[in-house]
Every structure is written in C-alpha cells, then in structure tokens.
XYZ file of C-alpha atoms in Angstrom:
681
model
C 9.343 -6.767 -17.030
C 9.292 -2.950 -15.728
C 11.104 -0.232 -17.440
C 12.052 2.627 -15.294
C 12.118 6.219 -16.571
C 15.191 8.419 -15.922
C 17.528 6.939 -13.360
C 16.997 4.802 -10.116
C 18.311 6.073 -6.727
C 22.305 4.970 -6.205
C 22.104 4.270 -2.708
C 26.043 4.007 -0.805
C 26.581 1.152 0.879
C 27.188 2.250 4.444
C 29.404 0.567 7.000
C 28.862 -0.549 10.501
C 28.585 2.608 12.704
C 27.271 5.945 13.252
C 26.334 7.939 10.481
C 26.286 12.107 10.078
C 24.488 14.102 7.234
C 25.924 17.059 8.130
C 22.603 18.851 8.445
C 21.008 20.365 12.093
C 18.036 17.924 11.855
C 20.423 15.089 11.276
C 21.331 15.732 14.946
C 18.454 14.480 16.333
C 19.847 11.821 18.527
C 17.174 9.118 17.276
C 18.670 9.736 13.613
C 20.842 6.888 12.491
C 22.717 6.068 15.538
C 22.808 2.547 15.092
C 24.236 0.288 12.308
C 22.788 0.330 8.640
C 23.516 -1.470 5.733
C 22.421 -0.303 2.250
C 23.330 -1.744 -0.945
C 24.813 0.362 -3.935
C 23.097 0.684 -7.327
C 24.427 1.798 -10.060
C 22.370 4.841 -11.939
C 20.691 3.304 -14.881
C 20.247 5.781 -18.069
C 16.868 6.602 -19.430
C 14.852 3.967 -20.299
C 16.752 1.364 -18.768
C 16.841 -0.639 -15.288
C 20.105 -1.019 -13.866
C 20.579 -4.175 -12.061
C 21.613 -4.412 -8.209
C 25.429 -3.848 -7.470
C 27.087 -4.685 -4.258
C 30.358 -2.565 -3.118
C 32.613 -4.134 -0.536
C 34.785 -2.186 1.648
C 34.157 1.240 -0.561
C 33.528 4.677 1.544
C 30.198 6.289 2.220
C 28.917 8.077 -1.160
C 26.098 10.482 -0.890
C 23.691 9.198 -3.338
C 22.313 11.427 -6.171
C 18.862 11.920 -7.005
C 17.873 12.535 -10.558
C 15.608 15.116 -10.717
C 12.281 15.014 -12.338
C 10.176 17.789 -14.372
C 8.784 18.448 -11.394
C 11.405 18.636 -8.967
C 13.530 21.358 -11.470
C 14.604 23.370 -8.366
C 16.645 20.610 -7.117
C 20.471 20.751 -8.045
C 22.752 18.343 -6.587
C 26.449 18.509 -6.351
C 27.947 16.578 -9.082
C 30.505 14.892 -6.559
C 27.631 13.180 -5.182
C 27.037 10.937 -8.098
C 27.869 7.518 -8.622
C 29.383 7.879 -12.170
C 29.589 4.391 -13.220
C 26.507 3.454 -15.162
C 25.439 -0.282 -16.302
C 22.903 -0.049 -19.287
C 21.071 -3.168 -19.428
C 18.108 -3.744 -22.048
C 14.613 -4.736 -20.744
C 15.382 -8.008 -22.189
C 18.256 -9.100 -20.695
C 17.007 -7.817 -16.927
C 17.271 -10.747 -14.787
C 14.587 -11.102 -12.794
C 14.435 -9.418 -8.845
C 15.881 -12.064 -6.507
C 14.111 -12.019 -3.057
C 16.342 -12.230 -0.213
C 16.827 -11.540 2.986
C 17.025 -7.371 4.279
C 19.611 -6.346 6.774
C 18.699 -2.874 7.639
C 15.945 -3.154 10.239
C 16.801 -4.610 13.229
C 13.752 -6.730 12.675
C 14.606 -7.927 8.881
C 15.937 -11.562 9.990
C 12.500 -12.738 11.446
C 10.424 -11.216 8.494
C 10.015 -12.864 4.794
C 12.594 -12.096 2.464
C 11.915 -8.765 0.514
C 12.238 -7.815 -3.010
C 14.583 -4.754 -4.239
C 12.532 -2.047 -5.350
C 13.209 0.690 -7.928
C 10.630 3.315 -8.821
C 10.257 6.746 -10.584
C 8.992 8.099 -7.455
C 12.448 7.792 -6.120
C 13.039 10.871 -7.966
C 11.228 12.899 -6.027
C 13.634 12.652 -3.007
C 16.362 15.134 -2.620
C 19.935 14.517 -1.958
C 20.833 14.195 1.964
C 23.017 17.677 1.705
C 20.279 20.048 0.303
C 19.506 22.457 2.431
C 15.430 21.786 2.096
C 16.010 17.919 2.166
C 13.814 16.355 5.055
C 14.852 14.216 7.964
C 13.848 11.411 6.004
C 15.770 12.354 3.389
C 18.446 13.164 4.773
C 18.466 9.419 6.298
C 17.870 8.108 2.508
C 14.660 6.771 3.609
C 15.258 4.996 6.829
C 14.378 7.314 9.963
C 11.172 9.805 10.566
C 12.116 12.580 12.949
C 10.885 13.262 16.470
C 7.810 15.334 16.981
C 10.452 18.126 18.302
C 12.145 17.702 15.018
C 9.573 17.468 12.729
C 7.436 20.751 14.264
C 11.061 22.666 14.038
C 11.519 21.595 10.019
C 7.978 22.357 9.078
C 7.933 25.693 10.961
C 11.032 26.161 8.897
C 9.416 26.023 6.249
C 6.387 28.092 7.262
C 8.615 30.831 7.530
C 9.954 30.803 3.734
C 6.068 31.298 2.704
C 2.517 32.812 3.748
C 1.027 29.912 2.199
C 1.563 27.729 5.052
C 0.183 28.289 8.813
C -0.386 26.255 11.604
C -2.997 25.909 14.470
C -2.918 23.637 17.583
C -6.290 21.177 17.889
C -5.415 21.147 21.030
C -3.158 19.624 24.103
C -2.793 15.995 24.182
C -2.812 14.511 27.617
C 0.863 14.313 28.111
C 1.088 18.317 27.031
C 2.188 18.322 23.616
C 0.604 20.297 20.981
C -1.856 18.431 18.098
C -0.573 20.774 15.205
C -2.433 21.242 12.099
C -0.890 23.059 9.231
C -2.976 24.662 6.916
C -1.782 25.100 3.235
C -3.715 27.590 0.793
C -2.707 29.833 -1.808
C -4.155 32.573 0.336
C -2.075 32.005 2.967
C -5.512 31.622 5.339
C -5.384 30.455 9.360
C -9.145 30.442 9.805
C -11.926 28.230 9.357
C -14.473 30.760 8.119
C -11.596 32.319 5.446
C -11.113 28.880 4.596
C -14.675 28.301 3.433
C -15.145 31.406 1.666
C -12.342 30.516 -0.829
C -15.156 27.560 -2.126
C -12.127 25.451 -3.233
C -12.730 22.162 -1.710
C -10.888 21.016 1.328
C -8.475 17.598 2.154
C -7.549 16.553 5.399
C -4.465 14.357 5.653
C -3.651 12.257 9.114
C -0.741 10.856 9.681
C 0.069 8.864 12.952
C -3.459 7.977 14.067
C -0.994 4.714 14.946
C 1.957 6.404 15.713
C 4.362 3.616 14.531
C 2.594 3.908 11.116
C 3.991 7.096 10.316
C 4.332 7.322 6.634
C 1.700 9.965 5.682
C 4.040 12.632 8.290
C 7.346 12.284 5.976
C 5.379 12.383 2.540
C 3.668 15.170 3.559
C 6.850 17.022 4.789
C 7.930 16.182 1.248
C 4.877 17.209 -0.779
C 4.356 20.513 1.906
C 8.180 21.195 0.767
C 7.752 20.870 -3.116
C 4.532 23.293 -2.735
C 6.224 25.991 -1.249
C 9.713 25.664 -2.050
C 9.604 23.749 -5.605
C 6.938 23.854 -8.539
C 4.136 22.352 -7.202
C 2.252 25.233 -5.622
C -0.322 25.302 -8.249
C -1.927 22.044 -6.404
C -3.290 24.704 -4.252
C -4.904 26.910 -7.125
C -7.770 24.747 -6.575
C -7.555 22.969 -3.343
C -6.595 23.327 0.537
C -4.649 21.241 2.339
C -5.178 20.461 6.447
C -2.242 18.704 7.456
C -1.492 17.066 10.988
C 1.687 15.404 10.543
C 0.974 13.654 14.264
C -2.186 12.637 15.617
C -1.384 10.010 18.622
C 1.620 12.573 19.793
C 2.309 11.096 22.918
C 2.526 7.845 21.359
C 4.683 8.922 18.655
C 7.155 9.776 21.170
C 7.205 6.179 22.954
C 9.765 5.673 19.957
C 11.640 2.692 19.767
C 13.392 0.057 17.279
C 11.451 -2.749 18.603
C 7.750 -1.341 18.063
C 6.279 -2.354 15.254
C 7.519 -5.807 14.481
C 5.973 -6.733 11.589
C 6.718 -3.458 10.047
C 9.645 -2.498 7.415
C 11.268 0.523 8.966
C 11.423 3.216 10.184
C 14.209 2.784 12.289
C 12.524 4.202 15.406
C 8.671 3.934 15.240
C 6.207 4.981 17.958
C 3.508 2.929 19.663
C 0.083 1.785 18.686
C -1.812 3.233 21.235
C -1.934 6.582 23.160
C -0.654 7.073 26.710
C -3.766 6.222 28.019
C -3.185 2.862 26.157
C -6.319 3.406 23.922
C -6.725 2.894 20.548
C -7.299 6.244 18.153
C -9.210 4.225 15.365
C -11.295 2.339 17.810
C -12.778 5.539 19.060
C -14.420 7.803 16.894
C -17.763 6.987 17.617
C -17.168 6.693 21.602
C -14.797 9.671 21.670
C -13.347 8.765 24.964
C -9.597 9.884 24.278
C -8.702 13.874 24.610
C -7.316 13.426 21.384
C -10.008 12.231 19.526
C -12.405 14.974 20.587
C -9.731 17.406 19.415
C -9.538 16.093 16.258
C -13.435 15.686 15.921
C -13.963 19.377 16.622
C -11.442 20.055 14.057
C -13.499 18.333 11.363
C -16.399 20.350 12.462
C -14.945 23.511 12.577
C -12.568 22.966 9.462
C -15.395 21.709 7.435
C -13.103 19.145 5.033
C -14.708 17.762 1.831
C -12.213 14.342 1.937
C -10.305 12.981 4.962
C -7.085 10.973 4.594
C -6.231 8.522 7.269
C -2.923 6.741 6.372
C -1.880 3.423 7.975
C 0.466 0.622 7.703
C -1.006 -3.040 7.613
C -0.112 -6.323 9.939
C -0.699 -9.203 7.967
C -0.249 -11.453 4.793
C 2.597 -10.920 2.282
C 1.767 -9.573 -1.260
C 2.874 -7.541 -4.126
C 0.675 -4.194 -3.296
C 2.750 -1.721 -1.516
C -0.429 1.178 -1.170
C -3.354 -0.267 -0.638
C -6.655 1.892 0.292
C -10.374 1.653 0.839
C -13.562 3.571 2.053
C -17.169 2.885 2.334
C -19.091 0.442 0.461
C -22.209 1.252 -1.836
C -24.457 -0.120 0.188
C -23.496 1.885 3.125
C -24.748 5.451 4.364
C -23.150 7.930 1.427
C -23.652 6.091 -1.851
C -22.863 8.948 -3.633
C -19.357 9.663 -2.076
C -19.070 6.108 -2.833
C -19.422 6.109 -6.690
C -17.392 9.368 -7.101
C -14.619 7.481 -5.199
C -14.922 4.242 -7.075
C -15.393 6.145 -10.416
C -13.344 9.225 -10.217
C -10.902 8.740 -7.370
C -9.436 5.630 -7.404
C -8.632 5.331 -11.273
C -6.725 8.865 -11.007
C -4.978 7.583 -7.527
C -3.982 4.133 -8.914
C -2.484 5.540 -12.481
C -0.369 7.886 -10.969
C 1.076 5.081 -8.616
C 1.527 2.835 -11.557
C 3.209 5.741 -13.183
C 5.496 6.268 -10.503
C 6.449 2.182 -10.038
C 4.370 1.906 -7.482
C 1.823 -1.614 -7.157
C -1.684 0.227 -5.531
C -4.627 -2.321 -4.407
C -7.839 -2.287 -2.572
C -7.773 -2.675 1.140
C -6.762 -6.356 1.482
C -8.124 -8.895 4.295
C -7.757 -12.944 3.740
C -10.662 -14.915 4.878
C -7.890 -17.473 6.216
C -4.016 -15.951 6.359
C -2.739 -19.712 6.274
C -4.957 -20.084 2.913
C -5.064 -17.442 0.544
C -7.311 -19.748 -2.072
C -10.245 -19.383 0.325
C -10.023 -15.499 -1.038
C -10.738 -12.602 0.736
C -13.265 -10.314 2.290
C -14.553 -6.637 2.127
C -15.067 -5.051 5.040
C -18.046 -2.797 5.700
C -16.704 -0.880 8.884
C -18.662 0.562 11.653
C -17.978 4.454 13.218
C -15.914 3.433 15.633
C -13.110 3.375 12.661
C -12.333 6.370 10.537
C -13.615 4.974 7.410
C -16.922 3.703 8.937
C -17.021 7.155 10.754
C -16.525 9.042 7.716
C -19.537 6.932 5.800
C -21.739 7.591 8.897
C -21.182 11.166 8.613
C -20.762 12.068 5.275
C -17.405 12.923 4.766
C -15.945 10.868 2.523
C -13.002 9.010 4.223
C -10.100 6.976 2.505
C -8.166 4.604 4.827
C -4.652 4.468 3.530
C -2.800 0.953 4.329
C 0.311 0.468 3.145
C 1.987 -2.971 2.970
C 3.911 -3.563 6.177
C 6.664 -5.351 4.526
C 7.601 -3.173 1.597
C 10.861 -1.010 2.874
C 9.904 2.475 4.546
C 11.489 4.541 1.966
C 9.114 2.533 -0.634
C 5.930 3.305 1.108
C 6.887 6.909 1.861
C 7.292 7.888 -1.699
C 4.091 5.762 -2.861
C 2.128 8.023 0.069
C 3.885 11.291 -1.565
C 2.377 10.120 -4.750
C -1.231 9.628 -3.654
C -1.287 12.586 -1.575
C -0.121 15.084 -4.658
C -2.680 13.104 -7.020
C -5.304 13.534 -4.671
C -5.166 16.947 -4.556
C -4.849 17.351 -8.099
C -7.957 15.216 -8.466
C -10.081 16.598 -5.626
C -9.477 20.129 -7.266
C -10.090 19.136 -10.949
C -13.571 17.619 -9.489
C -14.575 20.060 -6.672
C -18.137 20.300 -7.845
C -18.914 16.555 -8.680
C -17.330 15.616 -4.933
C -19.361 18.462 -3.003
C -22.421 17.339 -5.093
C -21.938 13.802 -3.971
C -21.286 15.220 -0.108
C -24.661 17.297 -0.341
C -26.958 14.164 -1.715
C -25.573 12.162 0.960
C -26.320 14.635 3.711
C -29.880 15.285 2.794
C -30.754 11.791 1.726
C -32.608 10.768 4.877
C -32.990 7.224 4.013
C -36.340 5.887 5.770
C -34.306 2.651 6.821
C -31.014 2.459 8.411
C -28.897 -0.604 8.538
C -27.681 -1.158 11.780
C -25.348 -4.807 11.049
C -24.294 -6.480 8.077
C -23.716 -9.901 6.664
C -21.580 -11.254 4.455
C -22.182 -12.927 0.766
C -19.730 -13.623 -1.758
C -19.564 -11.345 -4.899
C -20.618 -12.059 -8.391
C -17.154 -11.155 -9.568
C -13.799 -12.466 -7.879
C -10.265 -10.670 -7.653
C -7.262 -11.440 -8.968
C -4.738 -11.013 -6.463
C -1.290 -10.100 -6.892
C 0.144 -12.221 -4.190
C 3.301 -13.548 -3.526
C 3.520 -17.631 -3.085
C 4.283 -19.396 0.038
C 4.404 -22.850 1.894
C 3.163 -24.235 4.937
C 5.697 -26.141 7.299
C 5.175 -27.572 10.577
C 6.799 -25.468 13.109
C 8.722 -27.318 16.003
C 8.328 -24.061 18.218
C 4.349 -23.926 17.827
C 3.846 -27.664 16.776
C 1.439 -26.467 14.084
C 1.600 -25.126 10.491
C 3.049 -21.846 9.796
C 3.263 -19.853 6.750
C 6.783 -19.194 4.811
C 6.032 -16.585 2.091
C 9.317 -16.994 0.031
C 8.943 -13.458 -2.021
C 8.085 -14.892 -5.632
C 5.601 -13.107 -7.222
C 2.624 -15.123 -8.058
C -0.803 -14.415 -9.561
C -3.918 -15.732 -7.459
C -6.942 -15.659 -10.468
C -10.487 -14.995 -9.678
C -10.374 -15.219 -5.715
C -13.458 -15.396 -4.185
C -14.413 -11.809 -2.381
C -16.875 -12.322 0.404
C -18.093 -8.973 1.333
C -20.254 -7.776 3.829
C -23.020 -6.400 1.605
C -25.947 -8.071 2.901
C -28.441 -5.894 5.430
C -28.935 -7.512 8.772
C -30.224 -6.076 11.553
C -32.426 -2.391 10.114
C -34.300 0.303 12.096
C -36.938 2.687 10.817
C -35.677 6.540 10.777
C -37.309 8.246 13.459
C -37.949 11.648 13.503
C -36.375 12.648 16.605
C -34.726 11.536 20.200
C -35.614 12.761 23.109
C -32.552 11.940 25.895
C -33.242 13.301 29.781
C -30.814 16.333 30.745
C -29.393 13.827 33.622
C -27.254 11.713 31.030
C -24.650 14.224 30.502
C -21.583 12.645 29.215
C -23.840 11.172 26.399
C -25.304 14.489 25.341
C -21.476 15.624 25.532
C -20.336 13.336 23.590
C -23.044 13.757 20.585
C -22.398 17.559 20.810
C -18.193 16.637 20.169
C -19.554 15.170 17.076
C -21.316 18.305 15.897
C -24.920 16.675 15.755
C -27.216 19.244 16.391
C -29.911 19.236 19.540
C -32.353 21.581 21.141
C -33.568 21.459 24.962
C -37.058 21.571 26.115
C -38.164 25.316 27.508
C -41.263 23.738 29.659
C -42.750 20.009 30.126
C -43.883 18.128 27.050
C -46.386 15.508 27.070
C -45.785 13.134 24.248
C -46.859 9.952 22.733
C -43.033 7.948 22.094
C -41.496 4.816 21.561
C -39.178 3.637 24.240
C -37.346 0.418 23.989
C -37.457 -2.161 26.647
C -34.134 -4.524 27.594
C -33.845 -7.511 28.476
C -31.082 -10.232 28.484
C -27.953 -8.315 28.966
C -24.637 -9.991 28.024
C -21.292 -7.920 29.428
C -18.122 -8.604 27.815
C -15.849 -10.357 30.264
C -13.133 -8.679 29.142
C -12.145 -4.686 29.137
C -12.614 -3.333 25.656
C -10.975 -0.123 24.757
C -11.194 0.912 28.887
C -14.902 0.099 28.865
C -17.179 -2.779 29.907
C -19.420 -3.196 26.815
C -22.633 -4.719 26.730
C -24.874 -6.171 24.426
C -28.703 -6.727 25.059
C -32.546 -7.778 23.209
C -34.301 -5.064 22.649
C -38.183 -4.090 22.141
C -39.985 -1.375 20.952
C -42.831 -0.076 22.997
C -45.666 2.803 22.653
C -45.164 5.318 25.746
C -47.032 8.251 27.007
C -45.018 10.644 29.279
C -44.125 13.971 30.071
C -40.492 14.929 29.291
C -39.269 17.433 31.552
C -37.778 21.135 31.166
C -33.964 20.500 29.845
C -34.580 17.305 27.789
C -32.191 17.118 24.849
C -34.269 16.669 21.249
C -32.040 15.724 18.262
C -34.258 15.701 15.139
C -32.453 13.446 12.291
C -33.318 15.492 9.674
C -29.755 17.012 9.479
C -26.605 16.059 7.933
C -25.366 14.127 11.057
C -28.718 12.233 11.412
C -27.918 9.100 10.440
C -24.542 9.677 12.964
C -27.119 10.067 15.700
C -28.971 7.055 14.581
C -26.143 4.931 14.711
C -25.225 6.224 18.339
C -28.032 5.823 19.864
C -29.947 2.756 18.297
C -29.364 0.143 20.869
C -28.380 -2.477 18.231
C -26.354 -0.552 16.381
C -22.060 -2.116 17.584
C -21.377 1.527 18.049
C -24.234 2.952 20.022
C -23.247 4.602 23.261
C -25.562 1.936 25.012
C -23.260 -1.247 23.502
C -19.964 0.756 24.840
C -21.411 1.070 28.236
C -22.490 4.886 28.513
C -25.660 3.776 29.892
C -24.214 0.550 32.017
C -26.130 2.176 35.541
C -29.702 0.936 33.837
C -28.540 -2.485 33.915
C -28.216 -2.128 37.821
C -31.555 -3.023 40.093
C -30.846 -1.015 43.286
C -34.170 -1.395 44.981
C -35.332 -4.666 46.314
C -37.822 -6.066 49.059
C -37.422 -8.743 52.097
C -38.957 -12.074 51.667
C -41.183 -11.341 54.870
C -42.864 -8.023 52.786
C -43.237 -10.268 49.594
C -44.984 -13.203 51.118
C -48.418 -11.110 52.512
C -48.403 -8.983 49.458
C -48.222 -11.739 47.147
C -51.168 -12.971 48.523
C -53.052 -9.851 48.594
C -52.311 -9.212 44.990
C -53.922 -12.732 44.355
C -56.749 -12.177 45.933
C -57.611 -8.878 44.838
C -56.847 -9.975 41.047
C -57.895 -13.635 39.912
C -56.225 -13.195 36.264
C -52.630 -13.113 38.338
C -53.825 -16.253 39.796
C -54.453 -17.599 36.578
C -50.698 -16.107 35.307
C -49.060 -17.484 38.380
C -50.620 -20.978 37.970
C -49.551 -20.982 34.290
C -45.988 -20.289 35.442
C -45.808 -22.866 38.312
C -46.013 -25.134 35.115
C -42.327 -24.629 34.532
C -40.624 -26.735 37.090
C -37.576 -24.786 37.210
C -39.338 -22.168 38.005
C -41.418 -24.045 40.666
C -38.667 -25.147 42.156
C -37.117 -21.687 42.626
C -38.152 -19.963 45.769
C -36.383 -16.688 44.619
C -37.654 -16.470 41.267
C -41.382 -17.029 42.804
C -40.872 -14.373 44.606
C -39.102 -11.764 42.270
C -42.190 -12.594 40.117
C -44.971 -10.905 42.404
C -42.286 -8.210 43.541
C -42.308 -7.397 39.463
C -45.658 -7.332 38.955
C -46.345 -4.956 42.181
C -46.349 -1.081 42.269
C -43.199 -1.335 44.164
C -40.855 -2.639 41.814
C -38.588 0.215 39.705
C -40.486 0.975 36.552
C -37.386 2.813 35.236
C -35.197 -0.803 35.170
C -34.103 -2.322 32.194
C -35.818 0.562 30.264
C -33.631 2.652 27.651
C -33.524 6.391 28.651
C -33.978 7.460 25.205
C -37.058 8.300 23.505
C -37.855 8.159 19.832
C -40.682 9.845 17.819
C -42.123 8.572 14.608
C-alpha cells in the first residue's frame, strides 16, 4: 500500500461550463472552453494518504499545491486551501476503485482508470501563481497552443540570460521550429556550448504532436530552473529543448484526436501537414522538419537525445516506460551506460515520486498477455534506432496513453530532471562510452535481426482483463477491468539474433548524378569527398534481381526489395564521384543507408527506383537474325541455349526466348539492375 509524503493536490469539483483562471495565458481560445469534471480530494497530512471525497454542488475552489523543498519559492494564498483534512492510516486506506473517468471526451469508451496521487503533484504551482504554466493553470488538463507556448517561454527567457532560443528553420506552413538553450553561461551558439565542455541533453516533444507531454513537462522544469531553486541543474549539464517538433501538426488540434489517449483536452495530429510520420523519417529525411532536426543534431552535437512519446496498445500499471538500443546494436558502450547507470537512477527517482516506471512494452499478442512481451531492436527510421546507428545515446519515452495527462506530464518532469542530474554527475563516463562506439568500426555489420526468447523472463505489472464476444465485430475483444495484476516471469521474445550481415567496406563511391542520395547523406552529416580526376579502381558492385515493389504507398514512397549479389568490377570513376569512407564517426550510419539489404537503405526507400526501369529494347524482326548470328559465331552459346530449352515454360514462351538473346547481346543495357553504388574492400 503506497504512503505519500506531504500532501496530495486538492482538486476542485467544477460544474459544467467554461472556466476562467484569471491569467493572460488562459485566454487562449483553446483553454478550458468545454465541460470538465474534476473530483475533489482532501489534503492529507504528511505521511498519510487521503481517500477520495466527492463534493456535490459545491463552488469552485482553486487547488492548493503543497510545495516540496525543491519549490520553496512558491507561496500560494491561504484562501486557496481546502482546509478539511482526513487522516487515515496506511492500513485503513481502502484500495483504489477503478472507475470510468469523466474528464475527456473519449473517457466513456476507454478502460476504467485508477485514481492517482503521487508526490510529484507537489511540483505544480497554484493556478493563480504568476509563473504557473498554462498546463498548471488548467489543473493539468490542457496544453497550450503554439503561440501561447512560445509566448510563455519567451516571457520566461526575458527573466534571465540563462535561457536563449534559436530557430531550427521554418515548417512547410511557415512556423518556426524553436529550440531553447538553457545553460549557466547564457549561450546561444553551438561553438560556445562545446567550449563549456559540459554534456548536452537534447529533449524534443511533439514528434507526434498529440503526444505532447514533454512540452508541458519541459516548460515546468525550465521555470523551476530559472525562477526556482533548480538552477544547479545547469552547473554540470546543458539543456536543449524543442517544445514542439511537428509544429504544423501541433496546430491541427482537436478534442477528437488521439482516441486512445487520456488528454490533454485538445491534442495535435500524428503526422505533418504533408501527412508524413516524422518518427519514420530519420533515415530517409524527406520532411523539412526532419532535415532541420538532423542539421541541429550535427551542429549542436548533443550527448544524449530524448524523444518523448505517448503509447497506444494494452493497459498496464506502468505510467512512464522508456527504452533505447540493445546490447547487440551498433552502440554497445552507450547501451551499458544507459542500462547500468542511467536507468537505475531514473527509475529510482520516478518511484520515489509515486510513478511506476518500466521498459518499453510491446505485447506479443494484445489479447493474451501470457504469451509474453517482445523486445524491439529498431532500425534507423526511428529515433532510437537512428541514435544507435550514429552513436548518439537516444532514449525513447513512451508514457502510457491510458494514464491521465497530468500524471504523464509530472512523470516526464521527474525523468527530465533526473536526466540532467545523472548526465551531469556522469559526464565523463557518458562521453567515454560515446567515443568508444564512434570509433569501434566493427568488421561485420548486422542489417536485420531475428527474434529469440531471452533466458530470463519479465515480471509484468499488468491490469486484469477478460475476453468477451463483441456483438459489433463478432469476435473476441479485450475488456480491461482496472484491477492491478502481476504476471510473473512472462517470456520475452527479443530481436537479438543477427540475420543478414555484411562485411565492412573501407569506402563507398556514388556517381555524381545521384544528387538526391548525396544530398540526404550530407543532411545526416556523413563526411564525403569528391574525386578531382578520373580514377580507375577494382571495386565491388551489387547486381540486383527479382525486385518486388510495395503495392501500397509507405510514407509517400514506393518502397522496393530486391535480391542482391556482390560482384567484382574494374571501372574508371569519373570526376565528381563522391567517396564516403566508413572510417568516420558516422560510418555505421552510412553502411545502413547504402547497403541494399538494410531495411532503411536509401535503395529500399525508393531513392534508386529508376535503375529498375529497362528503357531500351529491340524489335523482334531485329533480334531473330541477331540470335542466328550469335549462335553461328559461338558454339558455347548454342549449348547454353539448348540447356535453357529443357525448361518447358521457357521453351513455350517466344518472348522469353528472344529476350534471352537480347540480354546476351552487346546492345543490352549493361547498367540495368546494377546498383550504382560501388564498394571498396
């Protein structure tokens, strides 16, 4: 049974209608202009927990937030306090009763929720405090618009020289992608940030704009750094904060977005204004937003990258889950630091503040939890897979969508604060791990992975459920009942077995005409040089066959897979050919982008699709005499043709027989199905 220190937030019961909080930022047209219903709870005395109390037909009372030692700068008016206190011993406290929430428009169709109160609630300011964020002004129900967010952060920046901002570039609809730089020296240039030698943490929110928890958590944390007593977080670390990555999608806001998610009241859209998913775009970098972000990573060179999401999927007890690359990935030293130093510190901080942290959760079968969990080894189209490939320790936060918005934001705050502490304290170990990964240069690179069961299972903190036959769909559906249930020692299937592997080439060569490919590699920051004179070399080249194109569009592209065979060639490379050495920090990333069998290779994303088009041809009346001439001049060819005729299907196909000769003639396109990227050993 959980015992909370200090008090829990007292939340007022709000009658139907609009709510005005008397603050300029609350005047945003999207702020609390709809029915809300919040249950009131009595303030508990220290070291006790208060049972839920429902107040009926009572006037609105602003909630008092009891301040922790880390928020001593805040003093809320006494009039805001709900003075009635109920003292209950931990033994006498009744178990939380799951019930349907009635705050968000989709509550009625979601599984029951469990009332949550954690120590992290003390991080919130009272709604009428001058420096309450719009999230706090709404009692943890709303997230501000793009304009209101930037206005609030700019107001905070005017209070100090420790907070600067730069634009990463314009979105397709013309909005600035703002990044705020928090440093004790008030730095606004990347060169100066590197000179202070502190580790730098880059936190981005809203890559999926409806999953916006990181924005509101970051605003609160910056406020407490600038106006509170947490400025010491910047003594040993720098913070780069992008409050809204997908800025256009952020403004496509509605209460009817993100149907599986409990708040905020209005949420942004999942994809960009061009309907592309930014968290599928790291490798191909088609979107303007992603190109801006990758350039920012190259320029500002963070030491830790945090990407804040909210999950979909099953119900469980965890409210903050997070993960990163696996030990078998391309950055094993970073994995060891994240697993052995970072995770224990963050999970301890979250637990202390009343949250339930856990690893990334993906059920093998959403309708049967006993089948176990799967452990993901992401490819570089995703943020954490991309971080693994470029040796940038990257953390994917997935807050649980069925937990209320306030709970998720506060959990994110705790995680971000502890991140700055841990990174600052362990800067040398973190930077050493990154350097080890960057210059590891493994002779074998794994392109794809297969799953295998882990030797050790997982004690899973789940929620009980039943299967019912749905009269709507006619099949069995899961009904979560809100009751915590431990599933001990569940099997875990992990993508830890190497599948397709390639030897590490010393370099790649790309002909100058493949400009889009070269430009994308440049956006990633991959170093390259150009040949200044014709150069004859013995190289390797892939010969492709049996291309299979996806019949459906994928992220705006026609993707393709093909069989590949590595052949030896001698060729003269013309002036302007690009050479990419793999002996560089981003050498592993270059390999994953240029090897044809890599799932996120530029070939599979469709950048080389023209090579699959056979544009030249020969008429039947010309190939007939040509074939007769070829057979007369080459007895070995006659033997090969006779052997081919033993295949009944080939023998019965006149077009195939003529094409057989054309493909062996000097008129045939010798570049057809040849991958135009050369490898050197």
